[in-house]
Amino acid sequence: MYWGLIIGTGVVFGLGAVLLVQMGNPGNYGFCAACHLRDIAGALGIHSVATLQYVRPEILGFVLGSFALAKTSGEFRPRGGSNPLIRFVLGALMVIGALVFLGCPLRGILRLAGGDLNGITGLVGFAAGIVAGIAFLKRGYNLGRARVHAGAGNSAGYLAAAVAFILLVGVGTHAAFLRFSVQGPGSQHAPLIASLVAGLVAGAFAWRTRMCLSGGIRDFILVRDTYLLKIYGVLFLAALAGNLAFGTFKLGFVGQPLAHTMHLWNFLGLFLTGLAAVLAGGCPLRQLIMSGEGNTDAMFCVLGMLAGAGISHGFNAAGSAAGVAVNGQVAVLAGLVVAGAIGWSFREKTTAVTVGG
Amino acid sequence: MEKTLDLRGLSCPIPLIRTRDALAAEACVTVIVDEPAPKENILKFAKAQGYSAECKEESGEYTLVIRK
């Protein structure tokens, strides 16, 4: 069971991502919590970049897969109330950083498995950001307790799954309330059913393993737990094998799909994402999974991620194949200041609450 | 010495950090959490350290007794 889940999760994410690219997604773009959410933000009109508009069914699958398993296992317990506004801000910071790098840490691994060496720079930055976040945790950083929603408040826990279902119907029927790119990355996608099934299966595995990109590195540093790191290892190898088999492996820094070579900003972009993820209690993928579980704080974080995508593209702060404009550099530096301020401000005395004993 | 920690509602990895820190000073720590993820993280940590751990679930809350 232990290795079965590790291998199953790694293969579904790694090989699944490569197959999605074969079926139509852009290069090294099979799964990416940040970029796919950015495309959803475009489809909803949160930003107006015409080439980045598509409701990615992979993301809907993450939420619905997590929701289905949480419900059937009896673990669906809607909760929230732990500083949702700060979680919204942290979600925005996660995506602002990720869109400078051009990918969440999951895509960082997938890019590396496709031979894009810029993935190394980004992932090292991500790990460094996690180390910075742990420093705040060790100083008593805490956003406070979430509580189980009682009574009518319980229905709030269904919101993420309900919205995901509505968006799924919308993308399936080409509904007028959504925008669809006719060219560029947003127009490139696998068939809806393939993307949805991949997202559902991946979401189910991510729910079961509590997969979290920041959590894997964080837990190794804190208690030497290697469970999630093993998943990332299998994921990388599965994606690498798939890329080699399909001839999509291309080693180097230059000319990689949806990537740039500004190393400092690749590093700092995912540094910001790593720091904000630790402060928010999970990476972008984990926030989507927790949203499906009925966690309304995670839903605020996901809303923040959508807003972050809007900010990035509204202010020309996202990276592109040409690099990172000054706006993007300013956004990352400002984001680091805000994340640092949050980490510093929300410290509490680390004495644990004692109940009897 | 024994200690009981109420860690319900706290984001990961705060329950794990507080459990680890409490076990540095106490021989036995009882932990109350209300989500599967921190429960599993704490049990994995206890196992890795060679500590004994018992877990009881009641109404979605988990009581873990960890002994060094």
Coordinates of C-alpha atoms in Angstrom, one line a residue:
Chain A
M1 CA 0.0 0.0 0.0
Y2 CA 2.8 2.4 1.0
W3 CA 4.7 2.0 -2.3
G4 CA 1.6 1.4 -4.3
L5 CA 0.3 4.9 -3.5
I6 CA 3.7 6.4 -4.1
I7 CA 4.2 4.8 -7.5
G8 CA 0.5 5.2 -8.5
T9 CA 0.5 8.9 -7.7
G10 CA 3.9 9.5 -9.3
V11 CA 2.9 7.7 -12.5
V12 CA -0.5 9.3 -12.8
F13 CA 0.9 12.8 -12.5
G14 CA 4.2 12.2 -14.4
L15 CA 3.1 10.0 -17.3
G16 CA -0.4 11.5 -17.2
A17 CA 1.1 14.9 -17.8
V18 CA 3.1 13.7 -20.8
L19 CA 0.1 12.0 -22.3
L20 CA -2.0 15.2 -21.9
V21 CA 0.7 17.0 -23.9
Q22 CA 0.6 14.3 -26.6
M23 CA -3.2 14.8 -26.7
G24 CA -3.0 18.6 -27.2
N25 CA -1.8 20.5 -24.1
P26 CA 1.2 22.8 -24.7
G27 CA 4.7 21.5 -24.0
N28 CA 5.5 20.5 -20.4
Y29 CA 2.0 21.7 -19.6
G30 CA 0.1 18.5 -18.7
F31 CA -0.5 19.6 -15.2
C32 CA 0.1 23.0 -13.6
A33 CA -2.0 24.3 -10.8
A34 CA -0.9 27.9 -11.3
C35 CA -0.9 28.1 -15.2
H36 CA -4.1 26.2 -15.5
L37 CA -5.8 28.4 -12.9
R38 CA -4.4 31.4 -14.9
D39 CA -6.2 30.0 -18.0
I40 CA -9.4 29.6 -16.0
A41 CA -9.0 33.2 -14.8
G42 CA -8.8 34.2 -18.5
A43 CA -11.9 32.2 -19.3
L44 CA -13.8 34.0 -16.6
G45 CA -12.6 37.4 -17.7
I46 CA -10.4 38.1 -14.7
H47 CA -7.7 39.0 -17.1
S48 CA -8.0 39.8 -20.8
V49 CA -5.1 38.0 -22.5
A50 CA -6.8 36.5 -25.5
T51 CA -4.4 33.6 -25.8
L52 CA -4.8 32.4 -22.2
Q53 CA -8.4 31.6 -21.9
Y54 CA -9.7 28.1 -21.3
V55 CA -11.3 26.3 -18.4
R56 CA -8.8 23.6 -17.8
P57 CA -10.7 20.4 -16.9
E58 CA -7.7 19.0 -15.1
I59 CA -8.2 21.6 -12.4
L60 CA -11.9 20.8 -12.2
G61 CA -11.0 17.2 -11.9
F62 CA -8.6 17.9 -9.0
V63 CA -11.5 19.5 -7.0
L64 CA -14.2 17.0 -8.0
G65 CA -11.9 14.0 -7.4
S66 CA -11.0 15.2 -4.0
F67 CA -14.6 16.0 -3.2
A68 CA -15.8 12.6 -4.3
L69 CA -13.3 10.7 -2.2
A70 CA -13.8 12.9 0.8
K71 CA -17.5 12.4 0.6
T72 CA -17.4 8.6 0.2
S73 CA -14.8 8.1 2.9
G74 CA -16.7 10.2 5.4
E75 CA -13.9 12.7 5.7
F76 CA -15.9 15.6 4.2
R77 CA -16.1 18.0 7.1
P78 CA -16.5 21.6 5.9
R79 CA -14.3 23.9 8.0
G80 CA -12.7 27.3 7.9
G81 CA -12.4 30.7 9.6
S82 CA -8.6 30.8 10.0
N83 CA -7.8 34.2 8.6
P84 CA -9.3 33.7 5.2
L85 CA -8.3 37.2 3.9
I86 CA -4.7 36.6 4.7
R87 CA -5.0 33.2 2.9
F88 CA -6.5 35.1 -0.1
V89 CA -3.4 37.3 -0.2
L90 CA -1.1 34.3 0.2
G91 CA -2.8 32.6 -2.7
A92 CA -2.3 35.6 -4.9
L93 CA 1.4 35.8 -4.0
M94 CA 1.8 32.1 -4.8
V95 CA 0.5 32.6 -8.3
I96 CA 2.3 35.9 -8.9
G97 CA 5.6 34.1 -8.1
A98 CA 4.7 31.0 -10.1
L99 CA 3.7 33.0 -13.2
V100 CA 7.1 34.8 -13.2
F101 CA 8.7 31.3 -13.3
L102 CA 5.9 30.2 -15.6
G103 CA 4.7 27.2 -13.6
C104 CA 3.9 25.9 -10.2
P105 CA 6.5 23.6 -8.6
L106 CA 4.6 20.6 -10.1
R107 CA 5.2 22.1 -13.5
G108 CA 8.8 22.8 -12.4
I109 CA 9.3 19.0 -12.0
L110 CA 7.6 18.3 -15.3
R111 CA 9.7 20.9 -17.1
L112 CA 12.8 19.4 -15.7
A113 CA 11.6 15.9 -16.8
G114 CA 11.2 17.4 -20.3
G115 CA 14.9 18.5 -20.3
D116 CA 14.2 22.2 -19.4
L117 CA 17.1 22.9 -17.0
N118 CA 15.4 26.2 -15.9
G119 CA 13.3 23.9 -13.8
I120 CA 16.3 23.4 -11.6
T121 CA 16.7 27.1 -10.9
G122 CA 13.0 27.4 -10.1
L123 CA 12.9 24.3 -7.8
V124 CA 16.0 25.4 -5.9
G125 CA 14.3 28.7 -5.4
F126 CA 11.1 26.9 -4.3
A127 CA 13.1 24.9 -1.7
A128 CA 14.8 28.1 -0.5
G129 CA 11.4 29.7 0.0
I130 CA 10.2 26.8 2.0
V131 CA 13.3 27.1 4.2
A132 CA 12.4 30.7 4.8
G133 CA 8.8 29.8 5.6
I134 CA 9.9 27.2 8.1
A135 CA 12.0 29.9 9.8
F136 CA 8.7 31.8 10.4
L137 CA 7.0 28.6 11.6
K138 CA 9.7 28.0 14.1
R139 CA 9.2 31.5 15.4
G140 CA 5.5 30.7 16.1
Y141 CA 3.8 31.7 12.9
N142 CA 0.2 30.7 13.0
L143 CA -2.9 32.0 11.2
G144 CA -5.2 30.7 14.0
R145 CA -7.6 27.8 14.3
A146 CA -10.1 26.8 11.7
R147 CA -13.4 25.5 13.0
V148 CA -15.9 22.9 11.6
H149 CA -18.8 24.7 10.0
A150 CA -22.0 23.8 11.8
G151 CA -25.6 23.9 10.7
A152 CA -26.3 25.9 7.5
G153 CA -22.7 27.0 7.3
N154 CA -21.9 23.4 6.4
S155 CA -23.2 24.1 2.9
A156 CA -20.3 26.4 2.2
G157 CA -18.1 23.4 2.0
Y158 CA -19.8 22.3 -1.2
L159 CA -19.1 25.6 -3.0
A160 CA -15.8 24.5 -4.6
A161 CA -17.3 21.3 -6.0
A162 CA -20.4 23.1 -7.1
V163 CA -18.5 25.8 -9.0
A164 CA -16.2 23.1 -10.5
F165 CA -19.3 21.2 -11.8
I166 CA -20.8 24.4 -13.2
L167 CA -17.6 25.3 -15.0
L168 CA -17.4 21.7 -16.3
V169 CA -20.8 22.0 -17.8
G170 CA -19.8 25.4 -19.2
V171 CA -16.7 24.2 -20.9
G172 CA -18.4 21.1 -22.1
T173 CA -21.2 23.1 -23.7
H174 CA -19.0 26.0 -24.9
A175 CA -21.2 28.3 -22.7
A176 CA -21.4 32.0 -23.5
F177 CA -20.3 33.0 -20.0
L178 CA -16.9 31.6 -20.7
R179 CA -14.1 32.8 -23.0
F180 CA -12.2 30.4 -25.2
S181 CA -8.9 31.2 -26.8
V182 CA -8.8 30.6 -30.6
Q183 CA -5.0 30.8 -30.7
G184 CA -2.0 30.5 -28.4
P185 CA -1.6 28.2 -25.3
G186 CA -5.2 28.6 -24.3
S187 CA -6.4 27.1 -27.6
Q188 CA -4.1 24.1 -27.2
H189 CA -5.6 21.4 -25.0
A190 CA -6.3 17.7 -24.8
P191 CA -9.9 16.5 -25.4
L192 CA -12.1 17.5 -22.5
I193 CA -12.9 13.9 -21.4
A194 CA -9.2 13.0 -21.3
S195 CA -8.3 16.2 -19.3
L196 CA -11.2 15.5 -16.9
V197 CA -10.4 11.9 -16.3
A198 CA -6.7 12.7 -15.8
G199 CA -7.6 15.4 -13.3
L200 CA -10.1 13.2 -11.5
V201 CA -7.7 10.3 -11.1
A202 CA -4.8 12.7 -10.2
G203 CA -7.0 14.5 -7.7
A204 CA -8.1 11.3 -6.1
F205 CA -4.4 10.2 -5.6
A206 CA -3.4 13.6 -4.4
W207 CA -6.3 13.5 -1.9
R208 CA -5.3 10.1 -0.6
T209 CA -1.6 10.8 -0.3
R210 CA -2.1 14.4 1.0
M211 CA 0.3 15.4 -1.9
C212 CA 1.7 18.8 -1.4
L213 CA 4.8 20.1 -3.2
S214 CA 5.8 22.4 -0.4
G215 CA 4.8 19.8 2.2
G216 CA 7.3 17.2 0.8
I217 CA 10.3 19.4 1.2
R218 CA 9.0 21.0 4.4
D219 CA 8.4 17.6 6.2
F220 CA 11.8 16.4 5.1
I221 CA 13.5 19.4 6.7
L222 CA 11.3 19.3 9.8
V223 CA 11.2 15.5 10.6
R224 CA 13.1 13.8 7.8
D225 CA 9.9 12.3 6.4
T226 CA 10.5 11.3 2.7
Y227 CA 7.1 10.0 1.7
L228 CA 6.1 12.9 -0.5
L229 CA 9.6 13.3 -1.9
K230 CA 9.4 9.7 -3.1
I231 CA 6.3 10.6 -5.0
Y232 CA 8.1 13.5 -6.7
G233 CA 11.0 11.1 -7.6
V234 CA 8.6 8.7 -9.3
L235 CA 6.7 11.5 -10.9
F236 CA 9.9 12.9 -12.4
L237 CA 11.1 9.5 -13.6
A238 CA 7.6 8.7 -15.1
A239 CA 7.5 12.0 -16.9
L240 CA 11.2 11.6 -18.1
A241 CA 10.4 8.1 -19.4
G242 CA 7.3 9.4 -21.2
N243 CA 9.2 12.3 -22.8
L244 CA 12.0 10.1 -23.9
A245 CA 9.5 7.6 -25.4
F246 CA 7.6 10.2 -27.3
G247 CA 10.7 12.2 -28.3
T248 CA 9.7 15.3 -26.4
F249 CA 12.8 15.4 -24.2
K250 CA 15.0 18.3 -25.1
L251 CA 17.9 19.1 -22.8
G252 CA 19.0 22.7 -22.2
F253 CA 18.0 26.1 -20.9
V254 CA 17.2 27.8 -24.2
G255 CA 14.2 27.4 -26.5
Q256 CA 12.1 25.4 -24.0
P257 CA 8.3 25.5 -24.2
L258 CA 6.6 28.3 -22.2
A259 CA 9.9 29.2 -20.4
H260 CA 12.5 31.8 -20.1
T261 CA 16.1 31.9 -19.0
M262 CA 16.2 34.7 -16.5
H263 CA 17.7 32.6 -13.7
L264 CA 17.4 35.1 -10.9
W265 CA 13.7 35.6 -11.5
N266 CA 13.1 31.9 -12.0
F267 CA 14.7 31.4 -8.6
L268 CA 12.9 34.3 -6.9
G269 CA 9.5 33.6 -8.5
L270 CA 9.3 30.1 -7.0
F271 CA 11.0 31.3 -3.9
L272 CA 8.0 33.5 -3.4
T273 CA 5.7 30.6 -4.2
G274 CA 7.4 28.4 -1.7
L275 CA 7.4 30.9 1.1
A276 CA 3.7 31.8 0.6
A277 CA 2.8 28.1 0.3
V278 CA 4.3 27.3 3.7
L279 CA 2.6 30.3 5.2
A280 CA -0.7 29.2 3.7
G281 CA -0.3 25.6 4.8
G282 CA 0.0 24.1 1.3
C283 CA 1.1 24.5 -2.3
P284 CA -1.4 25.5 -5.1
L285 CA -2.3 21.9 -5.8
R286 CA -2.9 21.1 -2.2
Q287 CA -5.2 24.2 -1.9
L288 CA -7.3 22.9 -4.7
I289 CA -7.5 19.4 -3.1
M290 CA -8.5 20.9 0.3
S291 CA -11.1 23.1 -1.4
G292 CA -12.7 19.9 -2.7
E293 CA -12.7 18.5 0.8
G294 CA -14.8 21.4 2.0
N295 CA -12.1 23.6 3.5
T296 CA -13.4 27.2 3.0
D297 CA -10.0 28.7 3.9
A298 CA -8.4 26.8 1.0
M299 CA -11.3 28.2 -1.2
F300 CA -10.3 31.7 -0.2
C301 CA -6.7 30.8 -1.1
V302 CA -7.8 29.5 -4.6
L303 CA -9.8 32.7 -5.1
G304 CA -6.6 34.6 -4.2
M305 CA -4.7 32.5 -6.8
L306 CA -7.3 33.5 -9.5
A307 CA -6.9 37.1 -8.4
G308 CA -3.1 36.7 -8.5
A309 CA -3.4 35.6 -12.1
G310 CA -5.5 38.6 -12.9
I311 CA -2.9 40.9 -11.2
S312 CA 0.0 39.3 -13.0
H313 CA -1.5 39.6 -16.5
G314 CA -3.4 42.9 -15.8
F315 CA -0.1 44.6 -14.9
N316 CA 2.1 42.7 -17.3
A317 CA 3.9 41.1 -14.4
A318 CA 3.9 37.5 -15.7
G319 CA 6.9 36.0 -17.3
S320 CA 6.9 35.0 -21.0
A321 CA 9.3 33.4 -23.4
A322 CA 10.9 36.8 -23.7
G323 CA 11.7 36.9 -20.0
V324 CA 10.4 38.9 -17.0
A325 CA 9.5 42.6 -17.5
V326 CA 10.3 45.2 -14.8
N327 CA 6.7 44.9 -13.6
G328 CA 7.2 41.2 -12.9
Q329 CA 10.4 41.9 -11.0
V330 CA 8.8 44.6 -8.9
A331 CA 5.8 42.3 -8.3
V332 CA 8.0 39.5 -7.0
L333 CA 10.0 41.8 -4.7
A334 CA 6.8 43.4 -3.4
G335 CA 5.4 40.0 -2.9
L336 CA 8.4 38.9 -0.9
V337 CA 8.0 42.0 1.4
V338 CA 4.3 41.2 1.9
A339 CA 4.9 37.5 2.6
G340 CA 7.7 38.4 5.0
A341 CA 5.4 40.9 6.7
I342 CA 2.7 38.3 7.1
G343 CA 5.2 35.7 8.4
W344 CA 6.5 38.2 10.9
S345 CA 3.2 39.7 12.0
F346 CA 1.3 36.4 12.7
R347 CA 3.6 35.0 15.3
E348 CA 2.3 33.9 18.6
K349 CA 3.8 32.5 21.7
T350 CA 4.6 28.8 20.9
T351 CA 3.3 27.5 24.2
A352 CA 0.7 24.8 23.2
V353 CA -2.7 24.8 24.7
T354 CA -2.9 22.3 27.5
V355 CA -6.2 20.6 28.3
G356 CA -5.8 18.8 31.6
G357 CA -2.8 16.4 31.8
Chain B
M1 CA 5.4 13.7 32.8
E2 CA 2.4 13.7 30.4
K3 CA 1.0 16.5 28.4
T4 CA -2.2 17.0 26.3
L5 CA -2.2 19.3 23.3
D6 CA -5.3 20.6 21.7
L7 CA -4.2 21.1 18.1
R8 CA -7.6 21.1 16.4
G9 CA -8.0 23.5 13.5
L10 CA -4.3 24.4 13.1
S11 CA -2.8 24.4 9.6
C12 CA -0.1 21.9 8.6
P13 CA 2.6 21.5 9.8
I14 CA 1.9 23.3 13.1
P15 CA 0.4 20.2 14.8
L16 CA 3.5 18.2 13.8
I17 CA 5.9 20.8 15.0
R18 CA 4.1 21.2 18.4
T19 CA 3.9 17.5 18.9
R20 CA 7.6 17.1 18.1
D21 CA 8.6 19.9 20.4
A22 CA 6.4 18.5 23.3
L23 CA 7.9 15.1 22.9
A24 CA 11.4 16.6 23.3
A25 CA 10.4 17.5 26.9
E26 CA 7.8 14.8 27.8
A27 CA 7.8 11.0 27.9
C28 CA 4.1 10.9 26.9
V29 CA 2.1 13.3 24.8
T30 CA -1.6 13.1 24.0
V31 CA -2.7 15.1 20.9
I32 CA -6.1 16.0 19.7
V33 CA -6.5 16.9 16.0
D34 CA -9.6 17.1 13.8
E35 CA -8.2 16.4 10.3
P36 CA -6.8 13.2 8.8
A37 CA -3.7 14.9 7.4
P38 CA -2.1 16.1 10.7
K39 CA -3.1 12.8 12.3
E40 CA -1.3 10.8 9.6
N41 CA 1.7 13.2 9.7
I42 CA 2.0 12.8 13.5
L43 CA 1.6 9.0 13.3
K44 CA 4.3 8.8 10.6
F45 CA 6.6 10.9 12.7
A46 CA 6.0 8.7 15.8
K47 CA 6.7 5.6 13.8
A48 CA 9.9 7.0 12.3
Q49 CA 11.1 7.9 15.8
G50 CA 10.3 4.5 17.2
Y51 CA 7.7 5.8 19.6
S52 CA 4.6 3.9 20.3
A53 CA 1.3 5.5 19.2
E54 CA -2.3 4.8 19.7
C55 CA -5.1 6.6 17.8
K56 CA -8.8 6.8 18.6
E57 CA -11.4 8.5 16.4
E58 CA -14.6 9.9 17.6
S59 CA -16.9 12.2 15.7
G60 CA -14.2 13.2 13.3
E61 CA -11.7 14.1 16.0
Y62 CA -8.6 12.0 16.6
T63 CA -6.9 11.5 20.0
L64 CA -3.4 10.3 19.6
V65 CA -1.3 9.0 22.6
I66 CA 2.4 8.9 21.8
R67 CA 4.9 7.4 24.2
K68 CA 8.7 7.6 23.9

